[in-house]
Amino acid sequence: MDQQSHIRMFDKQAKKYERMQRKDPTRRFRRKIIPYASGSILEVAIGTGLNLPHYQNVTELVGIDFSPEMLKGARKMADYSPFPVNLKQADVETIEFEAGSFDTVVSTLSFCSYNNPVDLLNRFQKWCKPNGQILLMEHGVSSVKTIAWLQKQVDPLAFRLIGCHQDRDIQGYLAESNLKCEKVERALAGALYYIWAKP
């Protein structure tokens, strides 16, 4: 799938995610990891800003997304934020930041769509301050064999329809990357990953 088609696909989903701003079914999962973020934050694939209400010890946040329609929703959420929010339309796989720019790098439910997940984790390492942290909440292949098998079966169709891979090996990507994993927790039959890492 070419990049412009991928962006259009997420543009079409933006209204659904804006409706989730009022009643987010993923809120309880986000609350488990987002409050650990602190200082200057980079949030990649910020979408419509569903994480914004859950940040606590933040001085400023840069949020990027390649979908202009998603960012429209994020701007509405940013209006209520108690800290400065700088939103940019950009592709996280090609944008550049200075090394050591952020105290915390955050990604939630976005690794399903990247072309090179390991390369991206290494970019997080570069952008994060040496004493900073990388926080991930991602969905991927289940630890239950039957569910994992089903995920692999539906993956090609899911990616064509919604631009989202269902069977990504999140811990495998982490192991291949240069990040230092501090803690991994899993939920929802092992298909939801919480990861605390250091650069």
Coordinates of C-alpha atoms in Angstrom, one line a residue:
M1 CA 0.0 0.0 0.0
D2 CA 1.4 3.4 -1.0
Q3 CA 1.7 6.1 1.7
Q4 CA -1.0 8.4 0.3
S5 CA -3.5 5.6 0.3
H6 CA -2.5 4.7 3.8
I7 CA -3.1 8.3 5.0
R8 CA -6.5 8.5 3.2
M9 CA -7.5 5.3 5.0
F10 CA -6.7 6.9 8.4
D11 CA -8.4 10.2 7.4
K12 CA -11.6 8.2 6.9
Q13 CA -11.4 6.7 10.4
A14 CA -10.8 10.1 12.1
K15 CA -14.5 10.8 12.8
K16 CA -14.8 7.4 14.6
Y17 CA -11.9 8.3 16.8
E18 CA -13.3 11.8 17.5
R19 CA -16.5 10.2 18.8
M20 CA -14.3 8.1 21.1
Q21 CA -13.1 11.4 22.8
R22 CA -16.4 11.4 24.6
K23 CA -16.5 7.8 25.7
D24 CA -13.2 6.0 25.0
P25 CA -13.4 2.2 25.4
T26 CA -9.6 2.1 25.6
R27 CA -9.4 4.6 28.4
R28 CA -8.7 2.1 31.2
F29 CA -5.8 0.7 29.2
R30 CA -4.3 4.1 28.5
R31 CA -4.5 5.1 32.2
K32 CA -2.2 2.2 33.0
I33 CA 0.8 3.6 31.2
I34 CA 0.4 7.2 30.1
P35 CA 0.7 8.7 33.6
Y36 CA 4.3 7.4 33.7
A37 CA 5.2 9.9 31.1
S38 CA 7.0 13.0 32.4
G39 CA 8.9 16.1 31.2
S40 CA 9.0 16.9 27.5
I41 CA 7.0 14.4 25.6
L42 CA 7.0 13.1 22.0
E43 CA 3.8 11.3 21.2
V44 CA 3.9 9.6 17.8
A45 CA 0.7 8.8 15.9
I46 CA -1.2 11.0 18.3
G47 CA -4.4 10.4 16.3
T48 CA -7.3 12.4 17.8
G49 CA -5.5 12.9 21.1
L50 CA -7.1 10.2 23.2
N51 CA -4.0 10.1 25.5
L52 CA -4.0 13.8 26.3
P53 CA -6.4 13.6 29.3
H54 CA -4.2 11.0 31.0
Y55 CA -0.8 12.8 31.1
Q56 CA 0.1 14.2 34.5
N57 CA 3.7 15.4 34.9
V58 CA 4.2 17.0 31.5
T59 CA 6.0 20.3 30.7
E60 CA 5.3 20.2 27.0
L61 CA 4.2 17.7 24.3
V62 CA 5.0 17.4 20.6
G63 CA 2.4 15.2 18.9
I64 CA 2.8 14.0 15.3
D65 CA 0.5 12.1 12.9
F66 CA 0.5 11.7 9.2
S67 CA -3.3 12.1 9.0
P68 CA -4.5 15.7 8.8
E69 CA -8.0 14.6 9.7
M70 CA -6.8 12.9 12.9
L71 CA -4.9 16.0 13.8
K72 CA -8.1 18.1 13.6
G73 CA -9.5 16.0 16.4
A74 CA -6.3 16.2 18.4
R75 CA -6.4 20.0 18.2
K76 CA -9.8 20.0 19.9
M77 CA -8.4 17.9 22.7
A78 CA -5.3 20.1 22.9
D79 CA -7.5 23.2 23.6
Y80 CA -8.2 21.7 27.1
S81 CA -4.7 20.6 27.9
P82 CA -3.0 22.3 30.9
F83 CA 0.4 22.0 29.2
P84 CA 1.6 23.3 25.8
V85 CA 0.8 20.9 22.9
N86 CA 2.5 21.3 19.5
L87 CA 0.9 19.3 16.8
K88 CA 2.7 18.5 13.5
Q89 CA 1.5 16.6 10.4
A90 CA 4.4 14.3 9.7
D91 CA 5.4 10.7 9.1
V92 CA 7.2 9.3 12.1
E93 CA 9.2 7.0 9.9
T94 CA 10.8 9.9 8.0
I95 CA 10.6 13.0 10.3
E96 CA 13.9 14.0 12.0
F97 CA 14.4 15.4 15.5
E98 CA 17.7 16.3 17.2
A99 CA 19.2 13.5 19.3
G100 CA 18.2 13.6 23.0
S101 CA 15.3 16.0 22.4
F102 CA 12.6 14.4 24.7
D103 CA 12.3 13.0 28.2
T104 CA 9.7 10.5 27.2
V105 CA 8.6 9.0 23.8
V106 CA 5.1 7.6 23.7
S107 CA 3.4 5.3 21.2
T108 CA 0.0 3.7 21.7
L109 CA -1.7 1.4 19.2
S110 CA 0.3 2.5 16.3
F111 CA 2.9 -0.2 15.6
C112 CA 0.3 -2.1 13.6
S113 CA 0.8 0.1 10.6
Y114 CA 4.6 0.9 10.3
N115 CA 6.8 -0.4 7.5
N116 CA 9.9 -0.8 9.7
P117 CA 9.0 -1.2 13.4
V118 CA 12.5 -2.0 14.5
D119 CA 14.0 1.0 12.8
L120 CA 11.4 3.1 14.4
L121 CA 12.2 1.9 17.9
N122 CA 15.8 2.8 17.2
R123 CA 14.7 6.3 16.2
F124 CA 12.9 6.5 19.5
Q125 CA 16.2 5.7 21.2
K126 CA 17.9 8.5 19.3
W127 CA 15.3 11.1 20.1
C128 CA 15.0 10.2 23.8
K129 CA 17.4 11.7 26.4
P130 CA 19.9 9.2 27.8
N131 CA 18.1 9.2 31.1
G132 CA 14.6 9.3 29.5
Q133 CA 12.1 6.6 28.8
I134 CA 10.1 5.0 26.0
L135 CA 6.5 4.0 26.8
L136 CA 4.5 1.7 24.5
M137 CA 1.0 0.3 24.5
E138 CA 0.6 -1.8 21.4
H139 CA -1.6 -4.6 20.1
G140 CA 0.0 -7.6 18.5
V141 CA 0.1 -11.3 18.3
S142 CA -1.7 -13.1 21.2
S143 CA 0.0 -15.5 23.6
V144 CA -3.0 -17.8 23.1
K145 CA -2.2 -20.1 20.1
T146 CA -5.7 -20.3 18.7
I147 CA -6.1 -16.5 18.8
A148 CA -2.7 -16.0 17.3
W149 CA -3.6 -18.4 14.4
L150 CA -6.8 -16.4 13.8
Q151 CA -4.9 -13.1 13.8
K152 CA -2.5 -14.5 11.1
Q153 CA -5.5 -15.6 9.0
V154 CA -7.3 -12.2 9.1
D155 CA -4.1 -10.1 8.9
P156 CA -4.0 -9.6 5.1
L157 CA -7.7 -8.5 4.9
A158 CA -7.4 -6.3 8.0
F159 CA -4.5 -4.4 6.5
R160 CA -6.3 -3.9 3.2
L161 CA -9.4 -2.6 4.9
I162 CA -8.1 -0.6 7.8
G163 CA -4.3 -0.3 7.3
C164 CA -3.7 -2.3 10.5
H165 CA -1.7 -5.5 10.9
Q166 CA -3.1 -7.9 13.5
D167 CA -0.2 -10.3 14.2
R168 CA 2.8 -8.1 14.9
D169 CA 5.5 -9.5 17.2
I170 CA 5.9 -6.5 19.5
Q171 CA 8.3 -8.2 21.9
G172 CA 10.3 -9.5 19.0
Y173 CA 10.7 -6.0 17.5
L174 CA 11.8 -4.8 21.0
A175 CA 14.4 -7.6 21.3
E176 CA 15.8 -6.7 17.8
S177 CA 16.0 -3.0 18.6
N178 CA 18.7 -1.1 20.6
L179 CA 16.3 -0.3 23.4
K180 CA 16.7 -1.6 26.9
C181 CA 13.4 -3.2 28.1
E182 CA 12.6 -2.6 31.7
K183 CA 9.2 -4.2 32.0
V184 CA 6.6 -5.9 29.8
E185 CA 3.0 -6.6 30.8
R186 CA 0.3 -8.1 28.7
A187 CA -3.5 -8.1 28.7
L188 CA -6.4 -9.2 26.6
A189 CA -5.2 -12.8 26.0
G190 CA -1.7 -11.4 25.6
A191 CA -2.6 -9.3 22.5
L192 CA -2.1 -6.0 24.3
Y193 CA 1.4 -5.1 25.3
Y194 CA 2.5 -2.5 27.8
I195 CA 6.3 -1.8 27.5
W196 CA 8.5 0.4 29.7
A197 CA 11.9 0.8 28.0
K198 CA 15.1 2.9 28.3
P199 CA 17.1 4.3 25.4

